[in-house]
Amino acid sequence: MEIRIKGLTRDYSSGGKGIRALDHIDLTIPANRIFTLLGPSGCGKTTLLRCIVGLESPDSGEIAIGDDVVFSRERNIFVPPEKRGLGMVFQTYAIWPHMTVFDNVAYPLKSRKVPMEEIRTRVARFLDFVQLTGFENRPSTKLSGGQQQRVALARALVAEPKVILFDEPLSNLDAKLREETRKELRSFLTRLKITAVYVTHDRVEALALSDRIAVMRAGGIIEVGDPKKIYFRSDSRFVADFIGRANLIKGKVVALEGAHGIIDTDIGAIAGLNNQNIAPGRNAMLCVRPEFIRLTTSGVTEGRNVFRGKVETLLFIGEAYEGEIRIGDTRITTTVPPTVDAVEGGDIQISFDADHCFLLPA
Ligand code: ATP
């Protein structure tokens, strides 16, 4: 079910000071996809989620879920949370410690007075779905963090909501379990074909899990797109920088060549995709991600986007080194595979394709 948000504003006051947590948000969340709200702490993600659920009453705007307007300040509509047909999974799994797995999952159905026979069938179906068949009588405290999170998911799903909302549901899990649960969750949600709205400040989680991402900053939506668009061709400097490691090199566009722009920078001319049609004469930034930079210590190649510098630092990070290369006064961060014979202080040549970097407005 699609969610449409128009002109949503939410103001708080704290210690006599006004805080605009949401600033005229317009957003369409597509049906049956995993949609993530991503942004730094305090940007308004949780507030937006709480407005959709009905735990907050916005100061202006409108929210529609499918064909139903669930909130409109102008028309004085406020549908209470329990009537919005939503399921929710929180960071602290919020499953009841004194109940068994079965009772936890059955709870939303019992409170709606669904007949016991039907409860058994539906609980069994969703425990099977989250791969917890056989755990029915286990006290919910005697489960691992990942299993508890799956109980929370089954409990949110058992009432067959139109939309399911997640607020940082994996942040209490350790790194390895978080990765596994993330994969599992993506596969569960994709199979269910349900509209999922997911809040996180973790960019890797957002990239791995989502069909679409909305990047937020200071109460506003800066950019919406699929993970590859956001990562490889973002429209704003803030998003390019927030979503992953990025070298941002300042300069001025001096020429256009088909889909590419040529930018004159401190290290020389660089060609990059000019997705936003920045005109010659305008200041711009070239964005190139570390993993797209090729390195060699032997041989010299001439050509476009080839530069020579010195290895300033090499930091071992397990699967590779993180290298800082100095070219004049400019420092470039690169991923140095263990197969490259680089040493700190040594000469190195870097190169990257014009199709693997892009221009952004300055
Ligand atoms: P985090 O990732 O840290 O949870 P967030 O992006 O979810 O952050 P919100 O919790 O939505 O951010 O908060 C947005 C802004 O509104 C912040 O400046 C926050 O301090 C403020 N805020 C949130 N709730 C309240 C409240 N009840 N009273 C006053 N200010 C609030």
XYZ file of C-alpha atoms and ligand atoms in Angstrom:
393
model
C 0.000 0.000 0.000
C 1.400 3.374 -1.016
C 1.946 6.093 1.600
C 1.638 9.720 0.503
C 2.910 12.522 2.688
C 2.265 16.171 1.863
C 3.566 19.317 3.531
C 4.265 17.584 6.847
C 5.705 19.789 9.578
C 6.341 18.925 13.217
C 7.617 21.483 15.699
C 8.766 20.759 19.236
C 9.729 23.139 21.953
C 12.381 22.357 24.478
C 13.672 24.709 27.187
C 11.743 27.611 25.615
C 13.383 27.022 22.219
C 11.532 25.876 19.118
C 12.831 22.853 17.175
C 11.510 22.085 13.676
C 11.881 18.284 13.580
C 10.099 17.978 10.203
C 10.065 20.800 7.696
C 7.344 20.557 5.002
C 8.028 16.958 4.020
C 6.585 15.792 0.675
C 7.201 12.100 0.094
C 5.641 9.126 -1.672
C 6.543 5.723 -0.245
C 5.838 3.113 -2.925
C 3.726 0.020 -2.253
C 5.324 -3.368 -1.564
C 8.904 -2.145 -1.428
C 11.469 -1.677 1.342
C 11.780 2.072 1.789
C 14.450 3.444 4.118
C 14.667 6.791 5.872
C 18.393 7.375 6.315
C 20.166 10.292 7.914
C 22.349 11.494 10.759
C 21.168 11.565 14.355
C 18.515 14.206 14.971
C 17.494 14.688 11.312
C 13.860 13.701 11.996
C 13.665 10.039 10.900
C 11.950 8.744 14.043
C 9.600 11.720 14.161
C 8.490 11.018 10.577
C 7.958 7.328 11.382
C 5.975 8.242 14.511
C 3.786 10.589 12.460
C 3.001 7.753 10.005
C 2.157 5.405 12.897
C -0.003 8.037 14.599
C 2.106 8.422 17.744
C 2.716 12.073 16.844
C 0.295 14.698 15.682
C 2.026 16.891 13.070
C 1.532 20.672 13.034
C 0.591 20.777 9.367
C 0.213 18.524 6.358
C -1.463 15.319 5.340
C -0.726 11.563 5.406
C -2.597 9.000 3.301
C -2.098 5.226 3.522
C -3.542 3.665 0.384
C -6.884 5.390 -0.199
C -7.331 6.420 3.432
C -6.310 9.826 4.702
C -5.106 9.015 8.226
C -4.023 12.523 9.118
C -4.952 15.962 7.853
C -4.443 19.089 9.915
C -6.586 21.123 7.507
C -9.459 18.663 7.462
C -9.081 17.804 11.130
C -8.536 14.082 10.506
C -6.599 11.938 12.965
C -6.996 8.162 12.703
C -5.636 6.569 15.915
C -2.626 4.215 15.596
C -4.600 0.989 16.200
C -6.940 1.842 13.294
C -4.173 2.525 10.754
C -3.507 -1.159 9.986
C 0.233 -0.943 10.641
C 2.783 -3.274 12.237
C 5.840 -1.991 14.026
C 9.229 -3.423 15.040
C 11.421 -1.394 17.376
C 15.075 -1.329 18.355
C 14.330 -2.840 21.746
C 12.367 -5.803 20.447
C 9.551 -5.001 22.866
C 8.550 -8.624 23.181
C 7.139 -9.607 26.539
C 9.730 -11.369 28.700
C 7.165 -13.192 30.849
C 5.521 -14.819 27.813
C 6.473 -17.752 25.622
C 7.236 -17.331 21.949
C 3.712 -18.541 21.067
C 2.015 -16.127 23.469
C 4.092 -13.198 22.225
C 3.151 -13.820 18.605
C -0.469 -14.637 19.483
C -0.937 -11.468 21.546
C -2.199 -9.098 18.806
C -4.771 -11.725 17.742
C -5.895 -12.534 21.307
C -6.436 -8.853 22.023
C -8.686 -8.737 18.933
C -10.599 -11.753 20.206
C -9.749 -13.899 17.178
C -10.941 -17.521 17.763
C -8.250 -19.802 19.257
C -8.240 -22.209 16.316
C -7.454 -19.407 13.887
C -4.817 -17.986 16.251
C -2.992 -21.351 16.255
C -2.999 -21.534 12.471
C -1.799 -17.964 11.976
C 0.898 -18.132 14.663
C 2.188 -21.407 13.197
C 2.283 -19.840 9.726
C 4.337 -16.830 10.809
C 6.654 -18.806 13.122
C 7.363 -21.029 10.132
C 7.954 -17.917 8.027
C 10.578 -16.548 10.441
C 12.029 -20.058 10.894
C 11.068 -20.466 14.552
C 8.846 -23.543 14.303
C 9.533 -25.686 17.369
C 10.248 -22.681 19.604
C 6.565 -22.132 20.562
C 6.937 -23.001 24.256
C 10.343 -21.392 24.794
C 10.277 -18.421 27.230
C 11.099 -15.465 25.017
C 14.012 -14.429 27.242
C 15.730 -17.747 26.452
C 16.378 -16.768 22.849
C 19.320 -15.091 21.155
C 19.023 -11.419 20.150
C 18.461 -12.388 16.514
C 15.749 -14.899 17.456
C 14.022 -12.332 19.689
C 14.027 -9.932 16.760
C 12.388 -12.628 14.604
C 9.690 -13.099 17.275
C 9.087 -9.345 17.142
C 8.806 -9.568 13.351
C 6.377 -12.507 13.516
C 4.281 -10.626 16.078
C 4.174 -7.548 13.842
C 3.217 -9.676 10.820
C 0.611 -11.943 12.413
C -2.079 -9.270 12.306
C -1.391 -9.010 8.536
C -0.736 -5.274 8.473
C -0.872 -3.204 5.283
C 2.425 -1.608 6.149
C 5.238 -2.567 8.504
C 7.511 0.032 10.110
C 10.956 -0.572 11.582
C 12.857 1.808 13.858
C 16.542 0.780 13.917
C 15.536 -2.840 14.623
C 19.031 -4.298 14.302
C 21.055 -1.815 16.284
C 21.161 -3.962 19.440
C 22.688 -6.927 17.618
C 26.415 -7.520 17.306
C 28.015 -6.811 13.919
C 27.967 -10.363 12.537
C 24.424 -11.132 13.647
C 23.306 -7.767 12.297
C 24.624 -8.712 8.860
C 22.869 -12.099 8.931
C 19.588 -10.697 10.227
C 19.694 -7.949 7.608
C 19.903 -10.551 4.820
C 17.124 -12.584 6.397
C 14.910 -9.549 6.817
C 15.366 -8.532 3.192
C 14.409 -12.011 2.069
C 11.353 -12.150 4.412
C 10.077 -8.753 3.321
C 10.676 -9.350 -0.372
C 8.747 -12.652 -0.196
C 5.882 -11.021 1.717
C 5.474 -8.184 -0.792
C 4.569 -5.731 1.938
C 5.216 -1.996 2.190
C 8.080 -1.642 4.677
C 9.356 1.659 6.060
C 12.722 1.300 7.733
C 14.591 3.890 9.804
C 18.350 3.735 10.214
C 21.414 5.940 10.453
C 23.582 3.055 9.199
C 24.384 3.645 5.525
C 25.556 0.065 4.844
C 22.319 -1.280 6.291
C 20.329 1.131 4.123
C 22.246 0.180 0.972
C 21.989 -3.563 1.621
C 18.347 -3.702 2.625
C 16.431 -1.107 0.662
C 14.685 -0.868 -2.663
C 14.604 2.907 -2.210
C 16.288 5.296 0.191
C 15.278 8.788 1.274
C 18.231 10.666 2.738
C 17.174 13.182 5.389
C 18.924 16.155 6.899
C 17.683 18.747 9.389
C 13.993 17.851 9.035
C 14.010 17.703 5.224
C 14.350 15.072 2.515
C 17.499 15.790 0.517
C 17.327 13.011 -2.061
C 15.316 9.878 -2.877
C 16.541 7.050 -5.079
C 17.478 3.409 -5.329
C 20.689 2.426 -3.490
C 22.865 2.473 -6.611
C 21.616 5.875 -7.697
C 22.222 7.276 -4.215
C 25.707 5.762 -4.025
C 27.002 6.222 -7.571
C 25.101 9.221 -8.905
C 23.800 11.219 -5.988
C 22.658 14.751 -6.691
C 24.051 16.468 -3.641
C 27.374 16.782 -1.959
C 25.851 16.011 1.443
C 24.414 12.699 0.209
C 27.566 11.703 -1.724
C 29.618 12.267 1.402
C 27.147 10.731 3.867
C 26.451 7.501 1.977
C 30.065 6.353 1.689
C 33.696 7.379 1.598
C 34.181 9.938 -1.141
C 36.983 12.097 -2.498
C 35.520 15.482 -3.310
C 37.872 17.563 -5.440
C 37.020 21.229 -6.056
C 37.423 22.901 -9.430
C 35.794 24.673 -12.341
C 34.074 23.025 -15.311
C 36.024 23.977 -18.445
C 34.512 21.814 -21.203
C 31.851 19.245 -22.042
C 32.483 15.959 -23.866
C 29.283 13.980 -24.412
C 28.047 12.721 -21.049
C 31.223 13.964 -19.348
C 32.351 17.303 -18.036
C 36.007 18.296 -17.771
C 36.827 19.952 -14.476
C 40.020 21.861 -13.884
C 41.328 21.108 -10.368
C 44.512 21.562 -8.321
C 45.755 18.154 -9.516
C 44.919 18.817 -13.187
C 41.983 18.256 -15.543
C 39.604 15.417 -14.630
C 36.761 13.988 -16.720
C 33.643 12.767 -14.929
C 29.967 12.082 -15.606
C 28.076 15.355 -15.744
C 24.655 14.031 -14.693
C 23.439 17.446 -13.644
C 24.597 19.290 -16.777
C 26.821 21.742 -14.957
C 27.774 24.382 -17.516
C 31.353 25.380 -18.387
C 32.539 28.284 -16.232
C 30.691 27.000 -13.122
C 32.437 25.874 -9.947
C 31.872 22.180 -9.194
C 33.179 19.162 -7.277
C 34.424 15.912 -8.670
C 33.349 12.912 -6.588
C 35.364 9.698 -6.873
C 34.978 6.797 -4.467
C 38.124 5.079 -3.113
C 37.186 1.654 -4.512
C 37.208 2.968 -8.095
C 40.770 4.209 -7.970
C 43.313 1.902 -9.622
C 46.849 1.976 -8.301
C 50.169 0.913 -9.698
C 53.738 1.306 -8.512
C 55.358 0.166 -11.728
C 55.150 1.641 -15.200
C 53.765 4.956 -16.205
C 50.591 5.406 -18.219
C 49.649 8.621 -19.936
C 46.079 9.632 -20.471
C 42.998 11.086 -18.936
C 42.424 10.808 -15.181
C 45.935 9.490 -14.506
C 47.943 11.165 -11.728
C 51.191 10.526 -9.939
C 51.663 11.051 -6.232
C 53.204 9.727 -3.046
C 51.741 7.250 -0.578
C 51.308 9.243 2.610
C 49.717 6.615 4.873
C 48.642 2.985 4.607
C 46.210 1.663 7.160
C 45.622 -2.085 7.362
C 41.862 -2.796 7.604
C 41.812 -6.556 7.017
C 40.655 -7.180 3.484
C 42.724 -4.269 2.126
C 44.649 -1.167 3.108
C 43.156 2.258 3.284
C 45.702 4.480 1.587
C 46.127 8.237 1.521
C 47.866 9.466 -1.598
C 49.230 12.982 -1.778
C 49.247 14.757 -5.113
C 50.594 18.280 -4.569
C 48.434 19.677 -1.761
C 45.540 17.314 -2.450
C 45.007 14.108 -0.467
C 43.119 11.240 -2.098
C 41.740 8.318 -0.111
C 41.986 4.965 -1.874
C 41.411 1.293 -1.185
C 44.735 -0.445 -1.739
C 44.388 -4.184 -2.438
C 47.052 -6.336 -0.710
C 48.335 -7.259 -4.189
C 49.562 -3.696 -4.817
C 53.110 -3.348 -3.708
C 52.722 0.087 -2.052
C 54.861 1.455 0.785
C 54.490 4.606 2.812
C 56.597 7.357 1.232
C 56.777 5.520 -2.119
C 55.747 6.821 -5.547
C 52.418 5.646 -6.910
C 50.223 6.226 -9.927
C 46.461 6.497 -9.557
C 43.846 6.376 -12.303
C 40.074 6.086 -12.601
C 37.536 5.948 -15.403
C 35.522 9.001 -16.354
C 32.414 6.774 -16.014
C 33.330 5.957 -12.402
C 33.292 9.478 -11.048
C 30.803 12.330 -11.284
C 30.434 16.074 -11.006
C 28.392 17.760 -8.309
C 27.407 21.415 -7.957
C 29.940 23.179 -5.700
P 18.255 9.458 15.981
O 18.896 8.746 14.814
O 19.264 10.009 16.940
O 17.169 8.665 16.642
P 16.310 10.981 14.423
O 16.766 11.334 13.061
O 15.383 9.848 14.556
O 17.558 10.795 15.373
P 14.291 12.532 15.784
O 14.247 11.654 16.999
O 13.155 12.446 14.844
O 15.656 12.319 14.998
O 14.438 14.049 16.286
C 14.422 15.165 15.395
C 14.661 16.434 16.185
O 13.542 16.661 17.054
C 15.885 16.402 17.071
O 16.455 17.683 17.086
C 15.309 16.036 18.439
O 16.140 16.546 19.454
C 13.956 16.728 18.414
N 12.946 16.030 19.227
C 12.485 14.774 19.021
N 11.540 14.466 19.927
C 11.393 15.554 20.732
C 10.554 15.878 21.851
N 9.666 15.014 22.314
N 10.700 17.099 22.397
C 11.576 18.002 21.920
N 12.382 17.766 20.874
C 12.302 16.566 20.274
